[in-house]
mmCIF file of C-alpha atoms in Angstrom:
data_model
loop_
_atom_site.group_PDB
_atom_site.id
_atom_site.type_symbol
_atom_site.label_atom_id
_atom_site.label_comp_id
_atom_site.label_asym_id
_atom_site.label_seq_id
_atom_site.Cartn_x
_atom_site.Cartn_y
_atom_site.Cartn_z
ATOM 1 C CA MET A 1058 134.141 27.199 95.279
ATOM 2 C CA ASN A 1059 135.741 24.432 97.350
ATOM 3 C CA ILE A 1060 133.026 24.766 99.969
ATOM 4 C CA MET A 1061 130.387 24.435 97.264
ATOM 5 C CA ASP A 1062 132.107 21.341 95.845
ATOM 6 C CA PHE A 1063 132.240 19.863 99.335
ATOM 7 C CA ASN A 1064 128.531 20.519 99.894
ATOM 8 C CA VAL A 1065 127.632 18.939 96.542
ATOM 9 C CA LYS A 1066 129.724 15.869 97.285
ATOM 10 C CA LYS A 1067 128.215 15.568 100.770
ATOM 11 C CA LEU A 1068 124.727 15.948 99.346
ATOM 12 C CA ALA A 1069 125.419 13.256 96.758
ATOM 13 C CA ALA A 1070 126.844 10.933 99.406
ATOM 14 C CA ASP A 1071 123.826 11.478 101.668
ATOM 15 C CA ALA A 1072 121.484 10.844 98.738
ATOM 16 C CA GLY A 1073 123.323 7.615 97.922
ATOM 17 C CA THR A 1074 123.130 6.460 101.538
ATOM 18 C CA PHE A 1075 119.425 7.285 101.691
ATOM 19 C CA LEU A 1076 118.776 5.388 98.440
ATOM 20 C CA SER A 1077 120.739 2.393 99.683
ATOM 21 C CA ARG A 1078 118.725 2.308 102.909
ATOM 22 C CA ALA A 1079 115.458 2.660 101.012
ATOM 23 C CA VAL A 1080 116.351 -0.243 98.703
ATOM 24 C CA GLN A 1081 117.393 -2.424 101.643
ATOM 25 C CA PHE A 1082 114.224 -1.592 103.596
ATOM 26 C CA THR A 1083 112.006 -2.324 100.578
ATOM 27 C CA GLU A 1084 113.715 -5.639 99.847
ATOM 28 C CA GLU A 1085 113.319 -6.659 103.496
ATOM 29 C CA LYS A 1086 109.606 -5.916 103.368
ATOM 30 C CA LEU A 1087 109.327 -7.972 100.153
ATOM 31 C CA GLY A 1088 111.304 -10.841 101.668
ATOM 32 C CA GLN A 1089 114.126 -10.463 99.143
ATOM 33 C CA ALA A 1090 116.868 -9.475 101.601
ATOM 34 C CA GLU A 1091 118.116 -10.705 104.946
ATOM 35 C CA LYS A 1092 117.623 -8.630 108.070
ATOM 36 C CA THR A 1093 119.920 -8.446 111.064
ATOM 37 C CA GLU A 1094 117.820 -9.120 114.166
ATOM 38 C CA LEU A 1095 118.473 -7.315 117.421
ATOM 39 C CA ASP A 1096 119.273 -9.391 120.478
ATOM 40 C CA ALA A 1097 116.365 -10.389 122.715
ATOM 41 C CA HIS A 1098 117.451 -8.156 125.628
ATOM 42 C CA LEU A 1099 117.568 -5.060 123.441
ATOM 43 C CA GLU A 1100 114.192 -5.905 121.912
ATOM 44 C CA ASN A 1101 112.680 -6.224 125.406
ATOM 45 C CA LEU A 1102 114.141 -2.864 126.404
ATOM 46 C CA LEU A 1103 112.703 -1.229 123.285
ATOM 47 C CA SER A 1104 109.284 -2.752 123.978
ATOM 48 C CA LYS A 1105 109.423 -1.574 127.607
ATOM 49 C CA ALA A 1106 110.327 1.969 126.549
ATOM 50 C CA GLU A 1107 107.493 2.093 124.010
ATOM 51 C CA CYS A 1108 105.016 0.764 126.576
ATOM 52 C CA THR A 1109 106.207 3.334 129.127
ATOM 53 C CA LYS A 1110 105.775 6.143 126.621
ATOM 54 C CA ILE A 1111 102.237 5.100 125.629
ATOM 55 C CA TRP A 1112 100.922 4.738 129.183
ATOM 56 C CA THR A 1113 102.704 7.846 130.430
ATOM 57 C CA GLU A 1114 100.964 9.879 127.732
ATOM 58 C CA LYS A 1115 97.568 8.387 128.628
ATOM 59 C CA ILE A 1116 98.023 8.953 132.383
ATOM 60 C CA MET A 1117 99.281 12.495 131.817
ATOM 61 C CA LYS A 1118 96.373 13.457 129.546
ATOM 62 C CA GLN A 1119 93.740 11.957 131.837
ATOM 63 C CA THR A 1120 95.275 13.644 134.889
ATOM 64 C CA GLU A 1121 95.016 16.960 133.055
ATOM 65 C CA VAL A 1122 91.349 16.209 132.365
ATOM 66 C CA LEU A 1123 90.821 15.371 136.040
ATOM 67 C CA LEU A 1124 92.437 18.565 137.261
ATOM 68 C CA GLN A 1125 90.935 20.789 134.561
ATOM 69 C CA PRO A 1126 87.704 19.310 133.082
ATOM 70 C CA ASN A 1127 87.171 22.327 130.801
ATOM 71 C CA PRO A 1128 88.811 21.499 127.402
ATOM 72 C CA ASN A 1129 88.847 25.156 126.354
ATOM 73 C CA ALA A 1130 90.769 26.090 129.477
ATOM 74 C CA ARG A 1131 93.268 23.283 128.801
ATOM 75 C CA ILE A 1132 93.789 24.523 125.242
ATOM 76 C CA GLU A 1133 94.294 28.073 126.505
ATOM 77 C CA GLU A 1134 96.846 26.900 129.077
ATOM 78 C CA PHE A 1135 98.651 24.894 126.364
ATOM 79 C CA VAL A 1136 98.870 27.933 124.088
ATOM 80 C CA TYR A 1137 100.209 30.150 126.881
ATOM 81 C CA GLU A 1138 102.731 27.465 127.781
ATOM 82 C CA LYS A 1139 103.997 27.243 124.189
ATOM 83 C CA LEU A 1140 104.224 31.037 124.051
ATOM 84 C CA ASP A 1141 106.173 30.940 127.327
ATOM 85 C CA ARG A 1142 103.667 33.253 128.958
ATOM 86 C CA LYS A 1143 101.775 32.957 132.212
ATOM 87 C CA ALA A 1144 98.104 32.110 131.812
ATOM 88 C CA PRO A 1145 95.693 34.634 133.375
ATOM 89 C CA SER A 1146 94.191 33.694 136.731
ATOM 90 C CA ARG A 1147 90.737 32.215 136.350
ATOM 91 C CA ILE A 1148 88.084 31.722 139.029
ATOM 92 C CA ASN A 1149 87.252 28.041 139.410
ATOM 93 C CA ASN A 1150 83.820 26.454 139.826
ATOM 94 C CA PRO A 1151 83.767 26.139 143.651
ATOM 95 C CA GLU A 1152 84.885 29.752 144.012
ATOM 96 C CA LEU A 1153 82.222 30.894 141.541
ATOM 97 C CA LEU A 1154 79.529 28.932 143.362
ATOM 98 C CA GLY A 1155 80.727 30.353 146.672
ATOM 99 C CA GLN A 1156 80.532 33.908 145.340
ATOM 100 C CA TYR A 1157 76.991 33.328 144.077
ATOM 101 C CA MET A 1158 75.963 31.973 147.485
ATOM 102 C CA ILE A 1159 77.497 34.927 149.308
ATOM 103 C CA ASP A 1160 75.826 37.412 146.959
ATOM 104 C CA ALA A 1161 72.486 35.637 147.362
ATOM 105 C CA GLY A 1162 72.819 35.545 151.156
ATOM 106 C CA THR A 1163 73.637 39.247 151.213
ATOM 107 C CA GLU A 1164 70.611 39.957 149.033
ATOM 108 C CA PHE A 1165 68.276 37.889 151.214
ATOM 109 C CA GLY A 1166 69.702 39.461 154.348
ATOM 110 C CA PRO A 1167 72.504 38.188 156.620
ATOM 111 C CA GLY A 1168 70.078 38.493 159.541
ATOM 112 C CA THR A 1169 67.789 35.827 158.097
ATOM 113 C CA ALA A 1170 68.454 32.154 158.659
ATOM 114 C CA TYR A 1171 68.607 31.309 154.978
ATOM 115 C CA GLY A 1172 70.775 34.293 154.081
ATOM 116 C CA ASN A 1173 73.151 33.562 156.940
ATOM 117 C CA ALA A 1174 73.414 29.900 155.918
ATOM 118 C CA LEU A 1175 74.075 30.840 152.299
ATOM 119 C CA ILE A 1176 76.915 33.140 153.319
ATOM 120 C CA LYS A 1177 78.486 30.426 155.461
ATOM 121 C CA CYS A 1178 78.155 27.876 152.653
ATOM 122 C CA GLY A 1179 79.620 30.353 150.170
ATOM 123 C CA GLU A 1180 82.648 30.995 152.353
ATOM 124 C CA THR A 1181 83.210 27.240 152.643
ATOM 125 C CA GLN A 1182 82.916 26.783 148.875
ATOM 126 C CA LYS A 1183 85.525 29.500 148.386
ATOM 127 C CA ARG A 1184 87.877 27.695 150.747
ATOM 128 C CA ILE A 1185 87.302 24.496 148.767
ATOM 129 C CA GLY A 1186 88.079 26.432 145.586
ATOM 130 C CA THR A 1187 91.367 27.593 147.093
ATOM 131 C CA ALA A 1188 92.212 24.021 148.069
ATOM 132 C CA ASP A 1189 91.340 22.915 144.525
ATOM 133 C CA ARG A 1190 93.703 25.530 143.113
ATOM 134 C CA GLU A 1191 96.489 24.327 145.421
ATOM 135 C CA LEU A 1192 95.860 20.729 144.337
ATOM 136 C CA ILE A 1193 96.202 21.696 140.667
ATOM 137 C CA GLN A 1194 99.412 23.635 141.263
ATOM 138 C CA THR A 1195 101.002 20.912 143.398
ATOM 139 C CA SER A 1196 99.990 18.116 141.010
ATOM 140 C CA ALA A 1197 101.249 20.036 137.988
ATOM 141 C CA LEU A 1198 104.610 20.667 139.637
ATOM 142 C CA ASN A 1199 105.222 17.297 141.296
ATOM 143 C CA PHE A 1200 103.434 14.897 138.935
ATOM 144 C CA LEU A 1201 102.564 16.262 135.499
ATOM 145 C CA THR A 1202 105.831 18.110 134.902
ATOM 146 C CA PRO A 1203 108.071 15.035 135.436
ATOM 147 C CA LEU A 1204 105.838 12.959 133.140
ATOM 148 C CA ARG A 1205 105.931 15.669 130.476
ATOM 149 C CA ASN A 1206 109.712 15.995 130.832
ATOM 150 C CA PHE A 1207 110.059 12.287 130.130
ATOM 151 C CA ILE A 1208 107.870 12.432 127.012
ATOM 152 C CA GLU A 1209 109.425 15.598 125.625
ATOM 153 C CA GLY A 1210 112.980 14.960 126.800
ATOM 154 C CA ASP A 1211 114.198 11.474 127.665
ATOM 155 C CA TYR A 1212 111.936 9.594 125.289
ATOM 156 C CA LYS A 1213 112.714 11.914 122.386
ATOM 157 C CA THR A 1214 116.395 11.144 122.923
ATOM 158 C CA ILE A 1215 115.610 7.428 123.014
ATOM 159 C CA ALA A 1216 113.530 7.692 119.828
ATOM 160 C CA LYS A 1217 116.345 9.588 118.091
ATOM 161 C CA GLU A 1218 118.955 6.984 119.021
ATOM 162 C CA ARG A 1219 116.544 4.188 118.109
ATOM 163 C CA LYS A 1220 116.056 5.670 114.642
ATOM 164 C CA LEU A 1221 119.815 6.020 114.274
ATOM 165 C CA LEU A 1222 120.195 2.359 115.266
ATOM 166 C CA GLN A 1223 117.673 1.408 112.579
ATOM 167 C CA ASN A 1224 119.691 3.339 109.977
ATOM 168 C CA LYS A 1225 122.921 1.678 111.105
ATOM 169 C CA ARG A 1226 121.258 -1.717 110.807
ATOM 170 C CA LEU A 1227 120.105 -0.927 107.258
ATOM 171 C CA ASP A 1228 123.653 0.181 106.382
ATOM 172 C CA LEU A 1229 125.016 -3.056 107.853
ATOM 173 C CA ASP A 1230 122.576 -5.247 105.923
ATOM 174 C CA ALA A 1231 123.196 -3.311 102.711
ATOM 175 C CA ALA A 1232 126.938 -3.886 103.175
ATOM 176 C CA LYS A 1233 126.304 -7.590 103.717
ATOM 177 C CA THR A 1234 124.273 -7.697 100.496
ATOM 178 C CA ARG A 1235 126.990 -5.929 98.493
ATOM 179 C CA LEU A 1236 129.646 -8.296 99.848
ATOM 180 C CA LYS A 1237 127.506 -11.291 98.948
ATOM 181 C CA LYS A 1238 127.078 -10.019 95.369
ATOM 182 C CA ALA A 1239 130.796 -9.243 95.040
ATOM 183 C CA LYS A 1240 131.756 -12.744 96.155
ATOM 184 C CA ALA A 1241 129.244 -14.247 93.716
ATOM 185 C CA ALA A 1242 130.788 -12.170 90.909
ATOM 186 C CA GLU A 1243 134.263 -13.306 91.923
ATOM 187 C CA THR A 1244 133.190 -16.931 91.805
ATOM 188 C CA ARG A 1245 131.595 -16.492 88.392
ATOM 189 C CA ASN A 1246 134.745 -14.771 87.119
ATOM 190 C CA SER A 1247 136.916 -17.696 88.105
ATOM 191 C CA GLN A 1248 134.550 -20.109 86.347
ATOM 192 C CA LEU A 1249 134.658 -18.116 83.102
ATOM 193 C CA ASN A 1250 138.461 -17.968 83.106
ATOM 194 C CA SER A 1251 138.684 -21.735 83.415
ATOM 195 C CA ALA A 1252 136.259 -22.396 80.503
ATOM 196 C CA ARG A 1253 137.748 -23.573 77.184
ATOM 197 C CA LEU A 1254 136.383 -22.339 73.880
ATOM 198 C CA GLU A 1255 136.259 -24.477 70.680
ATOM 199 C CA GLY A 1256 135.065 -23.965 67.044
ATOM 200 C CA ASP A 1257 135.771 -21.634 64.126
ATOM 201 C CA ASN A 1258 138.661 -19.195 64.644
ATOM 202 C CA ASN A 1259 136.485 -16.155 63.959
ATOM 203 C CA MET A 1260 133.885 -17.350 66.406
ATOM 204 C CA VAL A 1261 136.591 -18.113 68.885
ATOM 205 C CA ASN A 1262 138.064 -14.629 68.526
ATOM 206 C CA PHE A 1263 134.634 -13.035 68.854
ATOM 207 C CA SER A 1264 133.894 -15.134 71.886
ATOM 208 C CA TYR A 1265 137.197 -14.141 73.401
ATOM 209 C CA MET A 1266 136.311 -10.487 72.896
ATOM 210 C CA LEU A 1267 132.940 -10.942 74.544
ATOM 211 C CA ASN A 1268 134.482 -12.905 77.355
ATOM 212 C CA PHE A 1269 137.154 -10.263 77.754
ATOM 213 C CA LEU A 1270 134.533 -7.543 78.162
ATOM 214 C CA HIS A 1271 132.481 -9.774 80.397
ATOM 215 C CA VAL A 1272 135.456 -10.609 82.541
ATOM 216 C CA LYS A 1273 136.385 -6.969 82.806
ATOM 217 C CA TRP A 1274 132.911 -6.221 84.074
ATOM 218 C CA LEU A 1275 133.009 -9.142 86.473
ATOM 219 C CA LYS A 1276 136.424 -8.139 87.716
ATOM 220 C CA ILE A 1277 134.909 -4.866 88.842
ATOM 221 C CA TRP A 1278 132.669 -6.862 91.147
ATOM 222 C CA ALA A 1279 135.625 -8.975 92.192
ATOM 223 C CA GLU A 1280 137.508 -5.824 93.171
ATOM 224 C CA GLU A 1281 134.482 -4.863 95.253
ATOM 225 C CA VAL A 1282 135.061 -7.834 97.564
ATOM 226 C CA THR A 1283 137.910 -6.206 99.445
ATOM 227 C CA LYS A 1284 136.135 -2.877 99.529
ATOM 228 C CA SER A 1285 132.859 -4.513 100.654
ATOM 229 C CA GLU A 1286 134.606 -6.468 103.410
ATOM 230 C CA GLN A 1287 136.180 -3.287 104.711
ATOM 231 C CA GLU A 1288 132.840 -1.469 104.519
ATOM 232 C CA LEU A 1289 131.179 -4.364 106.337
ATOM 233 C CA ARG A 1290 133.691 -4.144 109.179
ATOM 234 C CA ILE A 1291 133.051 -0.396 109.485
ATOM 235 C CA THR A 1292 129.246 -0.698 109.412
ATOM 236 C CA GLN A 1293 129.360 -3.604 111.867
ATOM 237 C CA SER A 1294 131.449 -1.521 114.268
ATOM 238 C CA GLU A 1295 129.108 1.473 113.945
ATOM 239 C CA PHE A 1296 126.078 -0.734 114.441
ATOM 240 C CA ASP A 1297 127.530 -2.346 117.575
ATOM 241 C CA ARG A 1298 128.475 1.054 118.977
ATOM 242 C CA GLN A 1299 124.992 2.469 118.318
ATOM 243 C CA ALA A 1300 123.349 -0.624 119.790
ATOM 244 C CA GLU A 1301 125.365 -0.143 122.987
ATOM 245 C CA ILE A 1302 124.408 3.559 123.200
ATOM 246 C CA THR A 1303 120.749 2.697 122.689
ATOM 247 C CA ARG A 1304 120.938 -0.092 125.273
ATOM 248 C CA LEU A 1305 122.410 2.232 127.915
ATOM 249 C CA LEU A 1306 119.626 4.769 127.324
ATOM 250 C CA LEU A 1307 116.928 2.106 127.463
ATOM 251 C CA GLU A 1308 118.264 0.648 130.694
ATOM 252 C CA GLY A 1309 117.533 4.056 132.230
ATOM 253 C CA ILE A 1310 113.799 3.304 131.908
ATOM 254 C CA SER A 1311 113.968 1.461 135.244
ATOM 255 C CA SER A 1312 115.246 4.649 136.879
ATOM 256 C CA THR A 1313 112.447 6.541 135.135
ATOM 257 C CA HIS A 1314 109.886 4.178 136.669
ATOM 258 C CA ALA A 1315 111.395 4.723 140.123
ATOM 259 C CA HIS A 1316 111.248 8.501 139.639
ATOM 260 C CA HIS A 1317 107.653 8.350 138.418
ATOM 261 C CA LEU A 1318 106.781 6.235 141.464
ATOM 262 C CA ARG A 1319 108.022 9.009 143.760
ATOM 263 C CA CYS A 1320 106.031 11.531 141.719
ATOM 264 C CA LEU A 1321 102.959 9.314 142.010
ATOM 265 C CA ASN A 1322 103.347 9.259 145.796
ATOM 266 C CA ASP A 1323 103.511 13.059 145.770
ATOM 267 C CA PHE A 1324 100.326 13.172 143.684
ATOM 268 C CA VAL A 1325 98.511 10.828 146.075
ATOM 269 C CA GLU A 1326 99.669 12.898 149.042
ATOM 270 C CA ALA A 1327 98.398 16.075 147.341
ATOM 271 C CA GLN A 1328 95.016 14.443 146.745
ATOM 272 C CA MET A 1329 94.897 13.178 150.319
ATOM 273 C CA THR A 1330 95.617 16.686 151.618
ATOM 274 C CA TYR A 1331 92.954 18.148 149.330
ATOM 275 C CA TYR A 1332 90.223 15.720 150.327
ATOM 276 C CA ALA A 1333 91.140 16.023 154.019
ATOM 277 C CA GLN A 1334 90.841 19.813 153.765
ATOM 278 C CA CYS A 1335 87.489 19.536 152.000
ATOM 279 C CA TYR A 1336 86.224 17.097 154.612
ATOM 280 C CA GLN A 1337 87.312 19.397 157.436
ATOM 281 C CA TYR A 1338 85.740 22.421 155.748
ATOM 282 C CA MET A 1339 82.423 20.609 155.375
ATOM 283 C CA LEU A 1340 82.621 19.294 158.927
ATOM 284 C CA ASP A 1341 83.111 22.821 160.221
ATOM 285 C CA LEU A 1342 80.264 24.024 158.021
ATOM 286 C CA GLN A 1343 77.970 21.358 159.415
ATOM 287 C CA LYS A 1344 78.803 22.433 162.943
ATOM 288 C CA GLN A 1345 78.052 26.042 162.024
ATOM 289 C CA LEU A 1346 74.744 25.169 160.467
ATOM 290 C CA GLY A 1347 73.769 22.859 163.313
ATOM 291 C CA SER A 1348 71.972 19.562 163.093
ATOM 292 C CA PHE A 1349 69.027 19.839 160.722
ATOM 293 C CA PRO A 1350 66.016 17.584 161.299
ATOM 294 C CA SER A 1351 64.281 15.904 158.409
ATOM 295 C CA ASN A 1352 62.099 18.945 157.663
ATOM 296 C CA TYR A 1353 63.073 22.576 157.045
ATOM 297 C CA LEU A 1354 60.622 25.449 157.322
ATOM 298 C CA SER A 1355 60.933 28.377 154.917
ATOM 299 C CA ASN A 1356 61.189 32.022 156.053
ATOM 300 C CA ASN A 1357 59.032 33.502 153.360
ATOM 301 C CA ASN A 1358 55.575 33.301 155.022
ATOM 302 C CA GLN A 1359 55.098 29.791 153.672
ATOM 303 C CA THR A 1360 53.384 27.083 155.617
ATOM 304 C CA SER A 1361 54.685 24.208 153.509
ATOM 305 C CA VAL A 1362 57.760 22.321 154.628
ATOM 306 C CA THR A 1363 60.624 21.218 152.427
ATOM 307 C CA PRO A 1364 62.608 18.109 153.289
ATOM 308 C CA VAL A 1365 66.342 18.671 153.653
ATOM 309 C CA PRO A 1366 68.806 15.812 153.158
ATOM 310 C CA SER A 1367 71.490 15.132 155.711
ATOM 311 C CA VAL A 1368 74.521 17.358 155.185
ATOM 312 C CA LEU A 1369 76.981 14.469 155.502
ATOM 313 C CA PRO A 1370 76.422 10.698 155.528
ATOM 314 C CA ASN A 1371 76.535 8.659 158.711
ATOM 315 C CA ALA A 1372 80.014 7.500 157.742
ATOM 316 C CA ILE A 1373 81.401 10.886 158.725
ATOM 317 C CA GLY A 1374 81.075 9.803 162.334
ATOM 318 C CA SER A 1375 79.275 10.821 165.434
ATOM 319 C CA SER A 1376 81.973 13.303 166.471
ATOM 320 C CA ALA A 1377 80.427 15.992 164.266
ATOM 321 C CA MET A 1378 77.119 15.556 166.098
ATOM 322 C CA ALA A 1379 78.493 15.307 169.617
ATOM 323 C CA SER A 1380 77.422 17.707 172.349
ATOM 324 C CA THR A 1381 79.755 20.547 173.321
ATOM 325 C CA SER A 1382 79.867 22.961 176.273
ATOM 326 C CA GLY A 1383 76.944 21.321 178.017
ATOM 327 C CA LEU A 1384 74.648 21.642 174.993
ATOM 328 C CA VAL A 1385 72.614 18.821 173.522
ATOM 329 C CA ILE A 1386 72.017 19.150 169.813
ATOM 330 C CA THR A 1387 68.359 19.030 169.041
ATOM 331 C CA SER A 1388 67.188 15.855 167.398
ATOM 332 C CA PRO A 1389 63.704 14.791 166.274
ATOM 333 C CA SER A 1390 63.435 12.380 169.194
ATOM 334 C CA ASN A 1391 64.209 15.156 171.747
ATOM 335 C CA LEU A 1392 61.621 17.406 170.152
ATOM 336 C CA SER A 1393 59.063 14.600 170.242
ATOM 337 C CA ASP A 1394 59.725 14.121 173.951
ATOM 338 C CA LEU A 1395 59.215 17.829 174.508
ATOM 339 C CA LYS A 1396 55.991 17.821 172.516
ATOM 340 C CA GLU A 1397 54.662 14.917 174.595
ATOM 341 C CA CYS A 1398 55.553 16.337 178.017
ATOM 342 C CA SER A 1399 53.689 19.234 179.568
ATOM 343 C CA GLY A 1400 56.727 20.977 181.095
ATOM 344 C CA SER A 1401 58.938 23.703 179.680
ATOM 345 C CA ARG A 1402 62.602 23.585 178.638
ATOM 346 C CA LYS A 1403 65.369 26.041 177.982
ATOM 347 C CA ALA A 1404 66.553 26.279 174.378
ATOM 348 C CA ARG A 1405 69.282 28.176 172.575
ATOM 349 C CA VAL A 1406 68.401 29.930 169.326
ATOM 350 C CA LEU A 1407 70.555 28.775 166.399
ATOM 351 C CA TYR A 1408 69.651 31.467 163.847
ATOM 352 C CA ASP A 1409 67.943 34.807 163.672
ATOM 353 C CA TYR A 1410 64.250 34.548 162.851
ATOM 354 C CA ASP A 1411 61.858 37.325 161.836
ATOM 355 C CA ALA A 1412 58.273 36.774 162.959
ATOM 356 C CA ALA A 1413 55.883 36.505 160.019
ATOM 357 C CA ASN A 1414 52.886 37.706 162.048
ATOM 358 C CA SER A 1415 51.770 38.654 165.563
ATOM 359 C CA THR A 1416 51.355 35.012 166.629
ATOM 360 C CA GLU A 1417 55.062 34.329 166.137
ATOM 361 C CA LEU A 1418 58.075 35.388 168.192
ATOM 362 C CA SER A 1419 61.142 36.958 166.565
ATOM 363 C CA LEU A 1420 64.433 35.336 167.560
ATOM 364 C CA LEU A 1421 68.076 36.365 167.773
ATOM 365 C CA ALA A 1422 70.900 33.884 167.310
ATOM 366 C CA ASP A 1423 72.498 32.530 170.529
ATOM 367 C CA GLU A 1424 69.815 33.883 172.861
ATOM 368 C CA VAL A 1425 68.231 31.465 175.376
ATOM 369 C CA ILE A 1426 64.434 31.261 175.613
ATOM 370 C CA THR A 1427 61.874 29.052 177.303
ATOM 371 C CA VAL A 1428 59.909 26.706 175.081
ATOM 372 C CA PHE A 1429 56.937 24.429 175.747
ATOM 373 C CA SER A 1430 54.357 22.587 173.728
ATOM 374 C CA VAL A 1431 50.703 23.516 173.305
ATOM 375 C CA VAL A 1432 48.007 20.982 172.588
ATOM 376 C CA GLY A 1433 46.836 21.183 168.988
ATOM 377 C CA MET A 1434 49.855 23.168 167.741
ATOM 378 C CA ASP A 1435 51.543 22.145 164.476
ATOM 379 C CA SER A 1436 54.292 19.569 164.986
ATOM 380 C CA ASP A 1437 56.935 21.889 163.484
ATOM 381 C CA TRP A 1438 56.312 24.639 166.053
ATOM 382 C CA LEU A 1439 56.699 25.250 169.780
ATOM 383 C CA MET A 1440 55.552 28.086 171.968
ATOM 384 C CA GLY A 1441 58.433 30.325 172.933
ATOM 385 C CA GLU A 1442 58.661 32.735 175.836
ATOM 386 C CA ARG A 1443 61.131 35.552 176.463
ATOM 387 C CA GLY A 1444 60.263 37.725 179.447
ATOM 388 C CA ASN A 1445 56.773 39.057 178.783
ATOM 389 C CA GLN A 1446 56.888 38.139 175.082
ATOM 390 C CA LYS A 1447 55.297 34.967 173.803
ATOM 391 C CA GLY A 1448 54.814 33.483 170.367
ATOM 392 C CA LYS A 1449 55.279 30.505 168.108
ATOM 393 C CA VAL A 1450 58.838 29.579 167.181
ATOM 394 C CA PRO A 1451 60.033 27.015 164.608
ATOM 395 C CA ILE A 1452 61.696 24.003 166.170
ATOM 396 C CA THR A 1453 64.382 23.885 163.466
ATOM 397 C CA TYR A 1454 65.856 27.081 164.916
ATOM 398 C CA LEU A 1455 66.261 25.679 168.421
ATOM 399 C CA GLU A 1456 68.810 23.661 170.352
ATOM 400 C CA LEU A 1457 67.558 22.215 173.652
ATOM 401 C CA LEU A 1458 69.748 22.659 176.723
ATOM 402 C CA ASN A 1459 70.256 20.064 179.434
#
């Protein structure tokens, strides 16, 4: 029974406090009550914390979009995270593309130039997919997690203490208002006691009765002065204490910025590692595929040529195109020189090639043959010779030797 009485009294007290705060807040908004302003330093700290929270949320969300462009996948990961379960492993886009390329190359035949190139490209895409997965994991651990911890941890604590400071301020201003009213009542009481009444005795007696009741009511307010002053001292002390707690928390924002700076450096380093790996993978792939001239001839008994863009821009550097082990990578100018001269040259075969008809010569990768030009032959072909075998060979499959 006592516990129930205590709970009822506590509930009533809380309701009274809430009502008092609501009245004070409403009167402030209507301009009918004074408001205690926070000091400029504390206001600046609050503004800095709010700004940090807003931009941290924006950076965090956009980083998640960068690392995982698929919104459905992000929602799925969020649900698994809230359920405290590990999300199932999912193949990413580069890995999927790589698998398609490998399957296509296997279907076309690893012995063909196109099939072999597809398999090599697919393997490179899979390596890029692995690097992409490592980038996501590293960025999530070293960058996104600290940002999320700030939003869901430190800032929530700051917001809680800030709300408590707002409530303490409302209590302080409400106490100031009650003290002001009590002092006004005390002043009015003293004025009524000093007033002198004149006239008919009955009217005088009636007036005295009214004044007596009025004074009694006013004395209640007068008695509130001492109580209100004491309450004001208590609320002022609680407000100052809460302001100091809030200030100490807000001053930690500078440390948060320093921590986020270190996390940002880790994120940049992870990106740098990722892009360096991708660049190296593509550089190795280019070396495997060789240097393609401006035209590429199809394997499938077609006579038309399809232009092929450069694998990497000139900015990649000449190192990827440099000669190695005494070999000179075939270029259009070298082939033009060979077409114009009447002599023969040695050439290494870059890819396997299956002859489409009896006029062509089948080739095996890495074998060395003799090539020479024939007057009237198509510009994309040379005459190849291996022992007693002769036939046309596509120049895109050859690498001239010094």
